């Protein structure tokens, strides 16, 4: 670690361990190394330190990512550092551009990318393809170091390398140990303090904060900033006098403004009270004032006849007439009695023929004998049960027919081997048996256009369903939109024919 006003570089044991592991992985062959750690764990310093002291024999490329960078800008920054006076198109993939610029020459390249979690998935896949191409080229050695925050690239890299023999190498950056944190704080923060009190304060803060290089360095930055501000003020007495005078003038102005705002309402209240007193003195001879007239108006009774309900009438009114609407209707008591008696007669008529049931008498238990109606009711059940049994037997007889589906597809190993290794295909699926492949082709109706080849993965044969062949990876990705919607939902991805040829040869 280093700080702005100190040229001393402090390498701790945990950091040396990370750097040596990166050197060991990248010394032999081509690899994609994923170095992850929490924010403030020193990823940027490790990336620059590795290029400075740990890989002197290789060509170096450094990319520091920012949120506002586009993929074209990131490609340009990488390619401009690969060769001198490069000629490339920023819209082309990194694999194609590097292949054209090197043109078969020997290459030993280390590409370090800081804040790699800001890269797009498209550029990450291009870098992964570049590493795969370097693994198959005898005179190429390309190592890509991705320094990213913890957990932000793990899922993307696992999806990108799914089903492949080679995987990215993961290296974790652990926090400093307690001894390393004390050494770090003493060497790069505490020793720059002015007095003993400041040093003791910094030591206390260093013990309380997290053991991360960024947080420990921040303690020294805050102290230095505060010291600079105090010194800039206290060095000039004229500045102190000017500041004091400004504060006095400001306080005096505020006091005057508060006094003015507090006296204005009092004077207006006094004027209003004097006017009211003069009005009362002038109206003592008995003339009613405007206040009295307003009080008299408020004390007068109000007309509330509109809220009284209408008068009760004794004569019956027909309900569907509109002339007497809004008035109360009085039904004669004789009419009500006749309606009640009629209702009772109607309710009593159906109960005349019903004999009362005696709940006290208990009959002895009688054995249940199936009647004719019960036998009729039981017959549908037996028939329904027999139908269910027939359906079960029919289903059991139908299922073996589905298993006898014919395999109509053929392997396209020779056809794919004949295509140039510089081209790309779209991988649609990876299945474990021929029946699943045939069902997949029939469901999506792509048997005439798909190519199937075998690959050996973890000691077992897999069937890879591929589609088309394209000149570049960008054109292969663009061809996904031309596939059927059911196939697009599976997420086809571009694959280099270099990898396809290697997988076909693994079966032999």
PDB file of N, CA, C and O in Angstrom, residues 19 40 49 61 80 195 219 246-247 253 312 315 346 381 385 404 406 411 448 501:
ATOM      1  N   UNK A  19      -0.792 -12.242  -4.458  1.00  0.00           N
ATOM      2  CA  UNK A  19       0.015 -11.964  -5.649  1.00  0.00           C
ATOM      3  C   UNK A  19       0.766 -13.217  -6.116  1.00  0.00           C
ATOM      4  O   UNK A  19       0.869 -13.473  -7.327  1.00  0.00           O
ATOM      5  N   UNK A  40     -13.017  -1.976  -0.603  1.00  0.00           N
ATOM      6  CA  UNK A  40     -11.995  -1.456   0.295  1.00  0.00           C
ATOM      7  C   UNK A  40     -10.927  -2.449   0.673  1.00  0.00           C
ATOM      8  O   UNK A  40     -10.084  -2.146   1.518  1.00  0.00           O
ATOM      9  N   UNK A  49       0.019  -3.344  -8.540  1.00  0.00           N
ATOM     10  CA  UNK A  49       1.257  -3.893  -7.986  1.00  0.00           C
ATOM     11  C   UNK A  49       1.692  -5.148  -8.732  1.00  0.00           C
ATOM     12  O   UNK A  49       2.887  -5.376  -8.953  1.00  0.00           O
ATOM     13  N   UNK A  61      -1.520  -5.079 -20.087  1.00  0.00           N
ATOM     14  CA  UNK A  61      -2.671  -4.260 -20.464  1.00  0.00           C
ATOM     15  C   UNK A  61      -3.477  -4.009 -19.190  1.00  0.00           C
ATOM     16  O   UNK A  61      -3.771  -4.955 -18.445  1.00  0.00           O
ATOM     17  N   UNK A  80      -5.675  -0.882 -27.877  1.00  0.00           N
ATOM     18  CA  UNK A  80      -4.602   0.087 -28.093  1.00  0.00           C
ATOM     19  C   UNK A  80      -3.336  -0.268 -27.327  1.00  0.00           C
ATOM     20  O   UNK A  80      -2.253   0.229 -27.657  1.00  0.00           O
ATOM     21  N   UNK A 195       1.205  15.151  17.065  1.00  0.00           N
ATOM     22  CA  UNK A 195       1.540  15.017  18.481  1.00  0.00           C
ATOM     23  C   UNK A 195       1.096  13.644  18.994  1.00  0.00           C
ATOM     24  O   UNK A 195       0.509  12.833  18.261  1.00  0.00           O
ATOM     25  N   UNK A 219      -8.569   7.109   7.624  1.00  0.00           N
ATOM     26  CA  UNK A 219      -8.337   7.780   8.908  1.00  0.00           C
ATOM     27  C   UNK A 219      -7.273   8.860   8.767  1.00  0.00           C
ATOM     28  O   UNK A 219      -7.426   9.973   9.276  1.00  0.00           O
ATOM     29  N   UNK A 246     -17.011  40.039  10.822  1.00  0.00           N
ATOM     30  CA  UNK A 246     -18.167  39.593  10.030  1.00  0.00           C
ATOM     31  C   UNK A 246     -19.215  38.950  10.925  1.00  0.00           C
ATOM     32  O   UNK A 246     -20.428  39.176  10.760  1.00  0.00           O
ATOM     33  N   UNK A 247     -18.769  38.149  11.888  1.00  0.00           N
ATOM     34  CA  UNK A 247     -19.720  37.520  12.799  1.00  0.00           C
ATOM     35  C   UNK A 247     -20.456  38.543  13.653  1.00  0.00           C
ATOM     36  O   UNK A 247     -21.660  38.436  13.894  1.00  0.00           O
ATOM     37  N   UNK A 253     -27.033  42.732  12.840  1.00  0.00           N
ATOM     38  CA  UNK A 253     -28.116  42.843  11.854  1.00  0.00           C
ATOM     39  C   UNK A 253     -29.284  41.944  12.178  1.00  0.00           C
ATOM     40  O   UNK A 253     -30.444  42.323  12.025  1.00  0.00           O
ATOM     41  N   UNK A 312    -100.396  14.322   8.826  1.00  0.00           N
ATOM     42  CA  UNK A 312    -100.933  12.969   8.671  1.00  0.00           C
ATOM     43  C   UNK A 312    -102.333  13.065   8.096  1.00  0.00           C
ATOM     44  O   UNK A 312    -103.150  13.887   8.528  1.00  0.00           O
ATOM     45  N   UNK A 315    -107.381   9.504   5.035  1.00  0.00           N
ATOM     46  CA  UNK A 315    -107.933   8.841   3.841  1.00  0.00           C
ATOM     47  C   UNK A 315    -106.852   8.027   3.173  1.00  0.00           C
ATOM     48  O   UNK A 315    -105.711   8.472   3.060  1.00  0.00           O
ATOM     49  N   UNK A 346    -103.025 -19.696   4.970  1.00  0.00           N
ATOM     50  CA  UNK A 346    -102.130 -20.256   3.943  1.00  0.00           C
ATOM     51  C   UNK A 346    -101.030 -21.092   4.587  1.00  0.00           C
ATOM     52  O   UNK A 346    -100.618 -22.131   4.067  1.00  0.00           O
ATOM     53  N   UNK A 381     -72.660 -46.963  -9.402  1.00  0.00           N
ATOM     54  CA  UNK A 381     -71.342 -46.924  -8.789  1.00  0.00           C
ATOM     55  C   UNK A 381     -70.458 -48.020  -9.347  1.00  0.00           C
ATOM     56  O   UNK A 381     -69.293 -47.823  -9.646  1.00  0.00           O
ATOM     57  N   UNK A 385     -67.111 -47.587 -11.394  1.00  0.00           N
ATOM     58  CA  UNK A 385     -65.852 -48.167 -10.976  1.00  0.00           C
ATOM     59  C   UNK A 385     -65.253 -49.022 -12.084  1.00  0.00           C
ATOM     60  O   UNK A 385     -64.040 -49.006 -12.310  1.00  0.00           O
ATOM     61  N   UNK A 404     -41.945 -46.165 -27.832  1.00  0.00           N
ATOM     62  CA  UNK A 404     -41.441 -46.746 -29.066  1.00  0.00           C
ATOM     63  C   UNK A 404     -41.285 -45.724 -30.171  1.00  0.00           C
ATOM     64  O   UNK A 404     -41.408 -46.027 -31.357  1.00  0.00           O
ATOM     65  N   UNK A 406     -39.650 -43.401 -32.900  1.00  0.00           N
ATOM     66  CA  UNK A 406     -38.516 -43.676 -33.765  1.00  0.00           C
ATOM     67  C   UNK A 406     -37.497 -42.547 -33.700  1.00  0.00           C
ATOM     68  O   UNK A 406     -37.859 -41.387 -33.605  1.00  0.00           O
ATOM     69  N   UNK A 411     -26.255 -37.938 -36.533  1.00  0.00           N
ATOM     70  CA  UNK A 411     -25.174 -37.103 -36.010  1.00  0.00           C
ATOM     71  C   UNK A 411     -24.474 -36.367 -37.140  1.00  0.00           C
ATOM     72  O   UNK A 411     -24.280 -36.909 -38.236  1.00  0.00           O
ATOM     73  N   UNK A 448     -34.898 -30.468 -39.373  1.00  0.00           N
ATOM     74  CA  UNK A 448     -34.250 -30.266 -40.665  1.00  0.00           C
ATOM     75  C   UNK A 448     -33.126 -29.255 -40.649  1.00  0.00           C
ATOM     76  O   UNK A 448     -32.255 -29.276 -41.530  1.00  0.00           O
ATOM     77  N   UNK A 501     -15.041 -28.634 -32.113  1.00  0.00           N
ATOM     78  CA  UNK A 501     -14.122 -29.652 -32.631  1.00  0.00           C
ATOM     79  C   UNK A 501     -13.445 -30.404 -31.484  1.00  0.00           C
ATOM     80  O   UNK A 501     -13.246 -31.626 -31.554  1.00  0.00           O
TER      81      UNK A 501
END
